Tab-separated table of C-alpha atoms (C1' of nucleotides) in Angstrom:
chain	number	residue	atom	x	y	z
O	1003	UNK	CA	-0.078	-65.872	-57.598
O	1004	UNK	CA	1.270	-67.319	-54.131
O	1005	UNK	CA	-0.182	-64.814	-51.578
O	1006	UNK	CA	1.645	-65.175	-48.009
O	1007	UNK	CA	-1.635	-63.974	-46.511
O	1008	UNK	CA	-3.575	-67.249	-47.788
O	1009	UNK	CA	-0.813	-69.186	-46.347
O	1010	UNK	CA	-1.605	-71.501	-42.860
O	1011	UNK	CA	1.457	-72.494	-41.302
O	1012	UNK	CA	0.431	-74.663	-38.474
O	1013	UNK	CA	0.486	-72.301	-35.369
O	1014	UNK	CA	3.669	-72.861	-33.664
O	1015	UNK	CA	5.551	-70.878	-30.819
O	1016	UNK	CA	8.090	-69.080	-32.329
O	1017	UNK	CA	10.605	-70.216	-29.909
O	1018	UNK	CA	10.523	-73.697	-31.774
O	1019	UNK	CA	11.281	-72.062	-35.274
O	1020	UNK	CA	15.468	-70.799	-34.230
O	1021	UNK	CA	16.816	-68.332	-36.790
O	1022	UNK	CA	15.133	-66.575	-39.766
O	1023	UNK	CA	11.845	-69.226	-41.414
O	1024	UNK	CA	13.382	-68.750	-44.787
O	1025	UNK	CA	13.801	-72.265	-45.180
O	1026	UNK	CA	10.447	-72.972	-44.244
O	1027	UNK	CA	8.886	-70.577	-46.916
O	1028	UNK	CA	11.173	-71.334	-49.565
O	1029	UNK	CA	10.486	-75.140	-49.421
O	1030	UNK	CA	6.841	-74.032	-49.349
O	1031	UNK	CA	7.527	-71.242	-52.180
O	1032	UNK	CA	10.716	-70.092	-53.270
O	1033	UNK	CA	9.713	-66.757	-54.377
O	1034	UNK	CA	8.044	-65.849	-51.356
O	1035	UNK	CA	11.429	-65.574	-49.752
O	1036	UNK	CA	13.100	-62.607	-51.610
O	1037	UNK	CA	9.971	-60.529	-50.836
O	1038	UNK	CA	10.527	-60.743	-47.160
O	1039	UNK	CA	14.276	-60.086	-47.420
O	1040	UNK	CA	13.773	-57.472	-49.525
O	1041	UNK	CA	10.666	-55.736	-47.125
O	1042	UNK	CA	12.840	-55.867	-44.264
O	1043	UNK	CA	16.454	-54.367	-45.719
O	1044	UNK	CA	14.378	-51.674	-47.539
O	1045	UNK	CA	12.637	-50.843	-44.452
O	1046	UNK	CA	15.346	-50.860	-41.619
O	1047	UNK	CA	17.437	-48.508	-44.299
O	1048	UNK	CA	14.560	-46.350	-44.555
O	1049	UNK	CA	13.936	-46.182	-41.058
O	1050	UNK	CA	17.345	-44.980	-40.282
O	1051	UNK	CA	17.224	-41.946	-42.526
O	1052	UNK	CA	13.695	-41.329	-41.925
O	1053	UNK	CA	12.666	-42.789	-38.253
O	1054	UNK	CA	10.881	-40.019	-36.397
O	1055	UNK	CA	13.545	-38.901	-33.264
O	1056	UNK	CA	11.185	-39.233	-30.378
O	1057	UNK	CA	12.928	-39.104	-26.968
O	1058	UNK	CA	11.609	-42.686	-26.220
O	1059	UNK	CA	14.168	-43.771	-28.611
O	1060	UNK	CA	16.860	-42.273	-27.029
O	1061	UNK	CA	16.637	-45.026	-24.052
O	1062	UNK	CA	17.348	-48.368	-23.025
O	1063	UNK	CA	15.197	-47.849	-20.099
O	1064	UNK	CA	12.419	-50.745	-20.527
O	1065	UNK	CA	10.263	-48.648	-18.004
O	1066	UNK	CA	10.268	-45.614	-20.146
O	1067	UNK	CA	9.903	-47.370	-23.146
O	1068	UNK	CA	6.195	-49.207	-21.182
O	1069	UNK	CA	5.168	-45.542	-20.304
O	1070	UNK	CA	5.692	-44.730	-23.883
O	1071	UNK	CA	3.849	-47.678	-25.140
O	1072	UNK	CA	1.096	-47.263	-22.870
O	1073	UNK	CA	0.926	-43.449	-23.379
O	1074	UNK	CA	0.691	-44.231	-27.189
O	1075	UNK	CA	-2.175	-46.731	-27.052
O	1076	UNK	CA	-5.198	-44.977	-29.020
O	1077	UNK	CA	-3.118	-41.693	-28.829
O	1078	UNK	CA	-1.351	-40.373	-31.484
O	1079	UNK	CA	2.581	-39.401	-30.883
O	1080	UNK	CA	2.400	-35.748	-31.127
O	1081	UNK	CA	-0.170	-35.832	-28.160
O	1082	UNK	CA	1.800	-38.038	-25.808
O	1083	UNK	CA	4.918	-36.503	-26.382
O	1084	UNK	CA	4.238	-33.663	-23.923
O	1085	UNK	CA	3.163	-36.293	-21.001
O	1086	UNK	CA	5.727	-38.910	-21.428
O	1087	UNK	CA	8.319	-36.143	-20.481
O	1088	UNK	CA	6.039	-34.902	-17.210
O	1089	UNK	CA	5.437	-38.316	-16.667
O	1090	UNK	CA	8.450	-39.953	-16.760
O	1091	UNK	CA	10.143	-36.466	-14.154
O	1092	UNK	CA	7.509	-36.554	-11.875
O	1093	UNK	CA	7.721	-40.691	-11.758
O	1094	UNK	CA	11.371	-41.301	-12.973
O	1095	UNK	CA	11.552	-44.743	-12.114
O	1096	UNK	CA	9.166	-47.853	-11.848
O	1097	UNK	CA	9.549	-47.640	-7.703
O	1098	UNK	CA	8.257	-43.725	-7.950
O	1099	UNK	CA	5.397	-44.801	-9.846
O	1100	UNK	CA	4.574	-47.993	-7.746
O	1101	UNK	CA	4.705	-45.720	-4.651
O	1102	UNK	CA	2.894	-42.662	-5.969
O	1103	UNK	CA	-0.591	-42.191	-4.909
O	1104	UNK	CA	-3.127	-42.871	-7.315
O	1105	UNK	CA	-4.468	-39.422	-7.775
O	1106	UNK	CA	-1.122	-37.839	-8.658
O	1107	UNK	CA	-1.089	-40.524	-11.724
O	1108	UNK	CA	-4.505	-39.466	-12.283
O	1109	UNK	CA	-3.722	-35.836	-12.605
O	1110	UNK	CA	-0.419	-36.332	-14.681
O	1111	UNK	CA	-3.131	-38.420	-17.100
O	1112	UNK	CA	-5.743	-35.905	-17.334
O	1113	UNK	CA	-7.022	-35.136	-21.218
O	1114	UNK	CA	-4.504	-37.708	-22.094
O	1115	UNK	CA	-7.688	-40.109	-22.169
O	1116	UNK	CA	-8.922	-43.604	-21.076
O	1117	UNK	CA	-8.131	-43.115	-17.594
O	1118	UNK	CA	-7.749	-46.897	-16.960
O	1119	UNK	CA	-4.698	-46.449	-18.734
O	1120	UNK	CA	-3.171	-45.195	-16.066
O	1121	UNK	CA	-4.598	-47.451	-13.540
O	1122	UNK	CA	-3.746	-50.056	-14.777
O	1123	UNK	CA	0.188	-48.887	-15.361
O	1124	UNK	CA	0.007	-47.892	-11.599
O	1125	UNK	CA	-1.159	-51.437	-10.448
O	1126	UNK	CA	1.478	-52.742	-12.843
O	1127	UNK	CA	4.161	-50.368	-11.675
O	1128	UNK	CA	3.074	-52.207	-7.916
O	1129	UNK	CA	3.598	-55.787	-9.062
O	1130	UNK	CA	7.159	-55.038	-11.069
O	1131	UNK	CA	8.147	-53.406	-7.983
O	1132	UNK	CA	6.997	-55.795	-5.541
O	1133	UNK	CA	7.281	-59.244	-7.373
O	1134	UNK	CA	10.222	-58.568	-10.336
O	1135	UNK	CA	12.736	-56.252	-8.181
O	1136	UNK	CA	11.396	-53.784	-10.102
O	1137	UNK	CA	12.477	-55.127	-13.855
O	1138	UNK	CA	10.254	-55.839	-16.386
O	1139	UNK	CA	9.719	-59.110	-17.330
O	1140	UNK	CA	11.621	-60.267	-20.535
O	1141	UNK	CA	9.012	-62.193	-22.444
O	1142	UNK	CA	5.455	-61.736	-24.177
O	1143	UNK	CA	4.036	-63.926	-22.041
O	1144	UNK	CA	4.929	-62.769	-18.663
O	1145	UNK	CA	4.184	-58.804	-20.099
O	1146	UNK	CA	0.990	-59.809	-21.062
O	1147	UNK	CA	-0.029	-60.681	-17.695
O	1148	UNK	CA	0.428	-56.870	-16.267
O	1149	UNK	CA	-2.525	-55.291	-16.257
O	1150	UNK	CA	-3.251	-52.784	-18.966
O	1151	UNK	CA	-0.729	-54.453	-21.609
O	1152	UNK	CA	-2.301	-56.329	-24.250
O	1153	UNK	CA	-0.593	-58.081	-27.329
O	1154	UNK	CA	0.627	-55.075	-28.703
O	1155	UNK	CA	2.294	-53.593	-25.654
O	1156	UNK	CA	3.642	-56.509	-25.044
O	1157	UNK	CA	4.928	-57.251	-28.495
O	1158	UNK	CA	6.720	-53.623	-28.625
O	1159	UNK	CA	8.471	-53.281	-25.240
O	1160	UNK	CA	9.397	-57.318	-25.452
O	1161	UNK	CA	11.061	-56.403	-29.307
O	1162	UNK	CA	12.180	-52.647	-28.277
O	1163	UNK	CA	13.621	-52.988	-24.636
O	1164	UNK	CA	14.654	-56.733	-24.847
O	1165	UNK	CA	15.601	-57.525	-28.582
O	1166	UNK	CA	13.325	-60.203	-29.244
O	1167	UNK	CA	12.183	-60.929	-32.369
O	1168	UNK	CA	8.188	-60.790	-31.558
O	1169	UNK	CA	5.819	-58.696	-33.454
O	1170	UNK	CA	4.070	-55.712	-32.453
O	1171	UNK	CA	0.889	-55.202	-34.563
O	1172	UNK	CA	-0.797	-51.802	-33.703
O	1173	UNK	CA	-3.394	-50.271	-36.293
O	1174	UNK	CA	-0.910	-48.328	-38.041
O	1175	UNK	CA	1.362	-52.090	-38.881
O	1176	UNK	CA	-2.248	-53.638	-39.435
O	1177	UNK	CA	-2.746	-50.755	-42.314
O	1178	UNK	CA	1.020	-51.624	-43.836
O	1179	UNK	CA	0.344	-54.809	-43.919
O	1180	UNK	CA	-2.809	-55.183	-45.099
O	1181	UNK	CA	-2.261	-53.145	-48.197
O	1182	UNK	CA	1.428	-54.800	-48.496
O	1183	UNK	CA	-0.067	-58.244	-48.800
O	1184	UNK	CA	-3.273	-56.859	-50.318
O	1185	UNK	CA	-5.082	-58.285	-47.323
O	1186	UNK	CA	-8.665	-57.773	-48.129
O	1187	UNK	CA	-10.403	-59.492	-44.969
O	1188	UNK	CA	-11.781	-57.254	-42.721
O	1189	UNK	CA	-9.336	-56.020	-40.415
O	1190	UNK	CA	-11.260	-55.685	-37.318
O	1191	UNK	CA	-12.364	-59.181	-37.225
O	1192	UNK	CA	-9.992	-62.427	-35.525
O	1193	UNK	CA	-9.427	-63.859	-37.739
O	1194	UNK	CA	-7.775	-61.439	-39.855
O	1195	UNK	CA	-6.315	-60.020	-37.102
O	1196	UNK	CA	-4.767	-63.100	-37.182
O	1197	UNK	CA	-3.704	-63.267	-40.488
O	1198	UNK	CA	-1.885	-59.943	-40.309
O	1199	UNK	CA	-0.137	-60.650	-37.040
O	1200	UNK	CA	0.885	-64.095	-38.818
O	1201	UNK	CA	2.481	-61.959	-41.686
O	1202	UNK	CA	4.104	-59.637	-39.237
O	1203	UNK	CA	5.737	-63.096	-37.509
O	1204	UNK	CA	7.022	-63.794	-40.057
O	1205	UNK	CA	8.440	-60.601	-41.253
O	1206	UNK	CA	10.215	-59.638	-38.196
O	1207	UNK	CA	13.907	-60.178	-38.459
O	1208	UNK	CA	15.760	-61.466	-35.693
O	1209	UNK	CA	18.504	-59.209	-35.717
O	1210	UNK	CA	16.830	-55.744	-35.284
O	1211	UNK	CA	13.070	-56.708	-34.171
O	1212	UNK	CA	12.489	-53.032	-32.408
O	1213	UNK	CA	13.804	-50.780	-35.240
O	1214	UNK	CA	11.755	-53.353	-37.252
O	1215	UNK	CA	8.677	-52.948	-35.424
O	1216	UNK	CA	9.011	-49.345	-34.888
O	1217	UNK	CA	9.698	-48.723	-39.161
O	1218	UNK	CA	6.751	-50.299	-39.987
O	1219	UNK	CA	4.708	-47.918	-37.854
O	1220	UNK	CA	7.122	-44.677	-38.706
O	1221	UNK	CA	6.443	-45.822	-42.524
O	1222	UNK	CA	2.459	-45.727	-41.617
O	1223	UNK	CA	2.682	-42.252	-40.564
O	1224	UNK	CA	4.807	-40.351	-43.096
O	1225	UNK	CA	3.599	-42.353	-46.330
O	1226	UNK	CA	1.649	-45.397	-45.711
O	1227	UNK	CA	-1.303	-42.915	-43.995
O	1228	UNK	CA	-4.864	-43.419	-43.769
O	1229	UNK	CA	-5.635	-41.171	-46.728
O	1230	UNK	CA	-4.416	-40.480	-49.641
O	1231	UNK	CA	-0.761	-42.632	-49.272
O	1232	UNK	CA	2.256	-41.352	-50.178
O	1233	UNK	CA	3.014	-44.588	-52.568
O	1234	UNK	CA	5.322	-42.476	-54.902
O	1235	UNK	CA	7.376	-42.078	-52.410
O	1236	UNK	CA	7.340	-45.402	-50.421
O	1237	UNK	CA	10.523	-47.884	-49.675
O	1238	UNK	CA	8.277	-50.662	-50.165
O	1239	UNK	CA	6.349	-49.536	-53.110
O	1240	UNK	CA	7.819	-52.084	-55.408
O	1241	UNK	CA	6.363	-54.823	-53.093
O	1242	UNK	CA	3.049	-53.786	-52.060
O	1243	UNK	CA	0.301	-55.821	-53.819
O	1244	UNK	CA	-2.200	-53.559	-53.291
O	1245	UNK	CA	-0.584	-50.335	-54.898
O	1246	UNK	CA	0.226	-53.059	-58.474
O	1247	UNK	CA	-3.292	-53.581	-57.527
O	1248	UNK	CA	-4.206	-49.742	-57.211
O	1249	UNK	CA	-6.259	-50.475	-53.949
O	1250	UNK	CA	-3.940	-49.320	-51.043
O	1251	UNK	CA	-6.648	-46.295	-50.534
O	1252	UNK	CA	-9.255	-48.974	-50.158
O	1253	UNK	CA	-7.015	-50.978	-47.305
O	1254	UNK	CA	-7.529	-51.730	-44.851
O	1255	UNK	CA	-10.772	-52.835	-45.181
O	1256	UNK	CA	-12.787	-52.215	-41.596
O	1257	UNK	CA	-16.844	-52.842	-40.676
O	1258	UNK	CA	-19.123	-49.632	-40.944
O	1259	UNK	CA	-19.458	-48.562	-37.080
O	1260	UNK	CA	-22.903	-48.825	-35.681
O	1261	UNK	CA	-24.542	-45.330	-35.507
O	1262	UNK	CA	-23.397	-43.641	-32.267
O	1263	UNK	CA	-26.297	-42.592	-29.980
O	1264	UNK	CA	-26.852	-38.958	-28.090
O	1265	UNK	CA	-26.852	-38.778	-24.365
O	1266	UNK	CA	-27.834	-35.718	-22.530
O	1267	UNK	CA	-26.979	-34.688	-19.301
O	1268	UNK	CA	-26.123	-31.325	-16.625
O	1269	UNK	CA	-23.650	-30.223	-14.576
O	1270	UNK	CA	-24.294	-27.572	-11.858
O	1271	UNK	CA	-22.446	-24.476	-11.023
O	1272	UNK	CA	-22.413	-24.293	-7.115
O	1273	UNK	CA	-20.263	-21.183	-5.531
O	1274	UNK	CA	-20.502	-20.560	-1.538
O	1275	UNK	CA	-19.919	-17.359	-0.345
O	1276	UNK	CA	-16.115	-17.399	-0.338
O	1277	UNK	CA	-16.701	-18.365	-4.466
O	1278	UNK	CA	-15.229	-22.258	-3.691
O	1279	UNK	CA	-16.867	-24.190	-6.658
O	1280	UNK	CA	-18.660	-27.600	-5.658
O	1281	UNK	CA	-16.818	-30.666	-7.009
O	1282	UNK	CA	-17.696	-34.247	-6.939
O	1283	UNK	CA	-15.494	-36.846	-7.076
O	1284	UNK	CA	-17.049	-39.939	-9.847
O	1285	UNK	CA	-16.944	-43.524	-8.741
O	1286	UNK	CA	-13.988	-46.026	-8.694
O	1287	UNK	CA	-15.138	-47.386	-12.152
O	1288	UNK	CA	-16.723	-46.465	-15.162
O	1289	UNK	CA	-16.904	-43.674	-17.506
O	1290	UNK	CA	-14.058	-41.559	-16.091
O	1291	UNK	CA	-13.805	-43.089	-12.983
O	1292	UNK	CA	-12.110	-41.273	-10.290
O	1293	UNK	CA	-12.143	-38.122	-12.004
O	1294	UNK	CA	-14.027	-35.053	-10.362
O	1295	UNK	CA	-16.962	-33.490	-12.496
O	1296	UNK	CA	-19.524	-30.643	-11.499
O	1297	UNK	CA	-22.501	-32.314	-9.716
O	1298	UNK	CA	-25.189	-33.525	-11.991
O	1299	UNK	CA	-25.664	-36.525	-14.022
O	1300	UNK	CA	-27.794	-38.179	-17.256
O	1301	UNK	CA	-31.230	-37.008	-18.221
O	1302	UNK	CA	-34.124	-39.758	-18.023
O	1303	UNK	CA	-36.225	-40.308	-20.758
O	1304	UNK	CA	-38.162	-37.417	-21.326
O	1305	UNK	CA	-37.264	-35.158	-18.600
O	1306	UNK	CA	-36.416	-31.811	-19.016
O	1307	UNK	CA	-32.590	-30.695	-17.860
O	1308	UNK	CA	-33.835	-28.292	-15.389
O	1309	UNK	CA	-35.939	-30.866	-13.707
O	1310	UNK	CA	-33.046	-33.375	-14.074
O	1311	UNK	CA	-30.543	-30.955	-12.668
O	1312	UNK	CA	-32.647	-31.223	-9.375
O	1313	UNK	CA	-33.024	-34.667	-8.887
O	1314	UNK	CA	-29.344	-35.865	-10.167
O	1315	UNK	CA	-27.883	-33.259	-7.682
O	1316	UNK	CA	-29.812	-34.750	-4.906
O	1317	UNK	CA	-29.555	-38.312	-6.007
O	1318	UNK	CA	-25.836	-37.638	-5.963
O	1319	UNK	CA	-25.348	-35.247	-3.142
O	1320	UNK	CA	-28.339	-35.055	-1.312
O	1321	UNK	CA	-29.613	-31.401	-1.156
O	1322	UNK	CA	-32.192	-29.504	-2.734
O	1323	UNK	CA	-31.700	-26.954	-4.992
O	1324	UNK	CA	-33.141	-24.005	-7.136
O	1325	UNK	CA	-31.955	-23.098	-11.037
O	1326	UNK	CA	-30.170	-19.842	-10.576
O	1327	UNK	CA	-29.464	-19.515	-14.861
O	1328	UNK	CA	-28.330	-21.575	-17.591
O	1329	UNK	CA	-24.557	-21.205	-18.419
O	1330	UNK	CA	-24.561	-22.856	-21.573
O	1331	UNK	CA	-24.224	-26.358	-23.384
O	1332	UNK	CA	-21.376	-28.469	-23.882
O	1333	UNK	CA	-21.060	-30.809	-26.843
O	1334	UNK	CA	-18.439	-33.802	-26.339
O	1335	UNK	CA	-18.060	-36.919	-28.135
O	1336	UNK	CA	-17.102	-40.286	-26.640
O	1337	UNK	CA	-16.649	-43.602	-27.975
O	1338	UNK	CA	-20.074	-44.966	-27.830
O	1339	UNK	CA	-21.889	-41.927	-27.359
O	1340	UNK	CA	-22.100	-38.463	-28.058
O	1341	UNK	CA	-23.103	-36.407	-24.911
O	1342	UNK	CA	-25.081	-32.856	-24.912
O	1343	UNK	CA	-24.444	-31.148	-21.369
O	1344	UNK	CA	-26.568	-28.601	-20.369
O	1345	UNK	CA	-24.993	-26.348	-17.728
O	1346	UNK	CA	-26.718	-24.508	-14.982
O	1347	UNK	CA	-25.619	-21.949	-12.445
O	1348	UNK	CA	-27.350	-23.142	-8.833
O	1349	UNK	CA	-27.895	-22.118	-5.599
O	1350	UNK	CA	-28.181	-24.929	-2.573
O	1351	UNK	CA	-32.099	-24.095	-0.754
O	1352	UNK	CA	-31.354	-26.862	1.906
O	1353	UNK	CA	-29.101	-29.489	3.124
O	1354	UNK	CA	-25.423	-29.839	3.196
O	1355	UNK	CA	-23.939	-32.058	0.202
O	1356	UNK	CA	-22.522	-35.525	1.224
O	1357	UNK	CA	-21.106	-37.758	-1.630
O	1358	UNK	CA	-24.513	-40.006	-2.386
O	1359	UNK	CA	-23.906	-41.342	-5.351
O	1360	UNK	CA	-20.354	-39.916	-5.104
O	1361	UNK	CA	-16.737	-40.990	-3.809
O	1362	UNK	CA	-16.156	-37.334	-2.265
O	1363	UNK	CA	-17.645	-34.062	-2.682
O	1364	UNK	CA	-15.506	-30.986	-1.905
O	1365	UNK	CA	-15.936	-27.340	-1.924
O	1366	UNK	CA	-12.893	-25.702	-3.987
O	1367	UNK	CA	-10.988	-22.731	-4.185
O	1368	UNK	CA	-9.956	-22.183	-7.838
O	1369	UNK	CA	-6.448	-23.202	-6.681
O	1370	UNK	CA	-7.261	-26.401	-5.408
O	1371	UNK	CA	-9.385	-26.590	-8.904
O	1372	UNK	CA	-5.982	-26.658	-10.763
O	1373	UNK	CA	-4.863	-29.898	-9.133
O	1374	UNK	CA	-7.769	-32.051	-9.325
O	1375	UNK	CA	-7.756	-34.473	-12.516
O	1376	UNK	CA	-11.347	-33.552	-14.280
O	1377	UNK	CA	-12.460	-35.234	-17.615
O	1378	UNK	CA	-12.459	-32.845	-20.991
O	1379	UNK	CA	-15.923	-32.021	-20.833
O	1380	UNK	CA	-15.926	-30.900	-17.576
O	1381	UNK	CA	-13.424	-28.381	-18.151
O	1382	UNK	CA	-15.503	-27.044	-21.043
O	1383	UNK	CA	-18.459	-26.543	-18.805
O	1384	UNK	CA	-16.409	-25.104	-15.817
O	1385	UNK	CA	-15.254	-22.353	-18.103
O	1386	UNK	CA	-18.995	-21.820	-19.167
O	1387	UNK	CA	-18.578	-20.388	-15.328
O	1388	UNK	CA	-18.875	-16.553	-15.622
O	1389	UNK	CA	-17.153	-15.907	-12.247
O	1390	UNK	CA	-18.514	-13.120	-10.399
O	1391	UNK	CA	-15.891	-10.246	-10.420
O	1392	UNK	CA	-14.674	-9.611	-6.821
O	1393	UNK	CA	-15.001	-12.720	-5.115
O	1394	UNK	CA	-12.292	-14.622	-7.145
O	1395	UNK	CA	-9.670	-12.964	-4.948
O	1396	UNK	CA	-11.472	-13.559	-1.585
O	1397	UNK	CA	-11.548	-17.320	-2.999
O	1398	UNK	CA	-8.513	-17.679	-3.481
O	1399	UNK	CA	-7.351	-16.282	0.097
Q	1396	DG	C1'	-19.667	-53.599	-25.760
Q	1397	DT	C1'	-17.040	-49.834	-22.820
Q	1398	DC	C1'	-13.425	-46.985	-22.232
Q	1399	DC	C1'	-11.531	-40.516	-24.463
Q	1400	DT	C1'	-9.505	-37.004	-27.111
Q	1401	DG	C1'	-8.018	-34.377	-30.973
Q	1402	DG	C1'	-7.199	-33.792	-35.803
Q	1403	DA	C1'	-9.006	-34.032	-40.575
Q	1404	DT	C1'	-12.698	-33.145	-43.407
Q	1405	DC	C1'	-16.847	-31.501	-44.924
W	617	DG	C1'	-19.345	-25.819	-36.525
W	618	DA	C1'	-20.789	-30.505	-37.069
W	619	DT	C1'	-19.231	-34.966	-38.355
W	620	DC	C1'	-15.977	-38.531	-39.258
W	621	DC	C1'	-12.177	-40.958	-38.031
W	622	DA	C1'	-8.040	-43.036	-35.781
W	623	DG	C1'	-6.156	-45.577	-32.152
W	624	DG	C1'	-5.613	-51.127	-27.849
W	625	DA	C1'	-7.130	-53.259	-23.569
W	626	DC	C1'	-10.465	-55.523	-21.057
DNA sequence: GTCCTGGATC
DNA sequence: GATCCAGGAC
């Protein structure tokens, strides 16, 4: 009847607590011990038969291990996989990365997503270097305070590169241990975000806190999954409240998202006469800042993309211009909103572009194309582009 | 609330 | 092909 998940330990730093808190739980309820013990032998065996061999895992290196972390925020393994190994050769070492220049981390970021990601690991990478030697701080605390790591981050590179004995509490440990301990709060609020972290405290052994950390996320990917969990198959099956309850499909428990609004906007297709596409270079912050993009921009309320097209390029780069055809329509989705992008091919009437509402603008061979970072949806429309046959080879000359 | 992309599902 | 969904930091 005891449910760990209603219990409210007074907060405490875990420093103050030495050693497992068996003692602690037991005098508060003696068979809420054996359940912990049990969790974490079953798990740490299953983990080393059935632990996913990523190459992350094959280092001591606490800088790989932060790219890895950082790469895997809202990205699921088999995507970063590719970019942690051109990451980590092209910036092998924390001083490489501090010293890079901010558009080659932009580039080896692009389609990996939320580009302030990597800004923030490159302003990071510059206060390691400059104000720890270049080593990683050891503690939660002092991680937390780098830019771009948040409790999580901090939790799994403090537990995986240093051996403490800290949780690390991403969504895929949230799902574990809300159906574990049948947590039916709703998991995107505090103060079960709380709760769960609270569990996973307590959980953590103090002997193998990484492995730990890193089971209880392998076990949410091969069985404990969104849909339709393995439980047959599950180490911890004999524990988990919410499969003797039959409501692990129903777990975690989130709030219905608000309904995601529809954005249009356009992008224009500029070509000079050598066939150099027109590029623009988006603001230091925002929606994919520092990225390039075609010229264009948002629709207004009730104007029509082809009217739009004409004043966002000149709001942005200053010329007039004349609709030469439509190209197509891109459809991307974002967090908060799903944009519609009409694309138009257009020809400059007057005025030489100068970055307006712009960082840069730049006229590009296709070359020069391939090493500039651009956003997903600007790729799309780019390749809406039907090049005219013949000039691509006096562009690229 | 604002940041992105890709896979699963219909 | 559209829609839903998963995944942390600020």
């Amino acid at each position: 009847m005891r449910n760990p998940a209603e219990n409210h330990p007074p907060p405490r730093r875990r420093s103050a607590v030495p050693g497992p808190r068996t003692a602690e739980m037991a005098s508060l309820d003696p068979s809420s011990v054996l359940p912990i013990l049990s969790i974490r032998r079953k798990l740490l065996l299953w983990y080393r038969k059935n632990g996913r061999d990523l190459p992350w895992r094959k280092t001591a290196d606490p800088y790989r291990i932060w790219i890895s972390e950082v790469m895997l925020q809202q990205t699921r393994v088999e995507t970063a996989l590719p970019y942690y190994r051109t990451f980590l050769r092209r910036f092998p070492t924390v001083q490489a990365l501090a010293g890079a220049s901010p558009d080659d981390v932009l580039k080896a970021w692009e389609n990996l997503g939320y580009y302030s990601r990597a800004r923030h690991l490159h302003e990071a990478a510059r206060i390691v270097a400059e104000r720890f030697a270049g080593r990683l701080p050891e503690n939660v605390e002092e991680l937390r305070k780098l830019p771009g790591v948040g409790g999580y981050t901090a939790g799994a590179i403090a537990s995986i590169a240093f051996g403490k004995a800290v949780p690390a509490v991403d969504g895929n440990a949230r799902r574990v241990l809300a159906r574990l301990f049948a947590v039916t709060a709703t998991v995107d609020r505090p103060a079960a975000a709380r709760q769960l972290e609270s569990l996973a405290e307590r959980l953590v052994p103090e002997s193998a806190p990484g492995a730990f950390n890193q089971a209880l996320m392998d076990l949410a990917s091969a069985c404990c999954t969104p849909r339709k969990p393995a439980c047959g198959v599950c180490p911890l099956r004999a524990n988990c409240r919410a499969r003797r309850d039959g409501t692990a499909e129903a777990l975690p428990r989130r709030m219905k998202r608000a309904r995601i609004p529809e954005r249009q906007a356009v992008s224009a297709i500029v070509r000079d006469r050598r066939g150099r596409l027109l590029v623009v270079r988006r603001p230091g912050k925002g929606l994919l800042s520092s990225l390039w993009k075609l010229p264009g921009g948002f629709l207004r309320e009730r104007e029509t993309p082809e009217e739009g097209l004409i004043r966002t390029f000149r709001e942005e780069t200053g010329v007039e211009s004349e609709l030469l055809s439509r190209a197509g329509t891109v459809h991307h989705s974002y967090t908060h909103f799903r944009l519609i992008l009409h694309v138009f091919t257009v020809r400059i009437v007057r005025g030489k572009p100068q970055p307006l509402l712009c960082r840069e603008v730049r006229w590009s061979t296709s070359e020069e194309l391939a090493s500039l970072a651009f956003s997903k949806a600007d790729r799309k429309a780019m390749d809406l582009d039907a090049f005219p046959p013949g000039l691509d080879k006096s562009a690229r000359r």
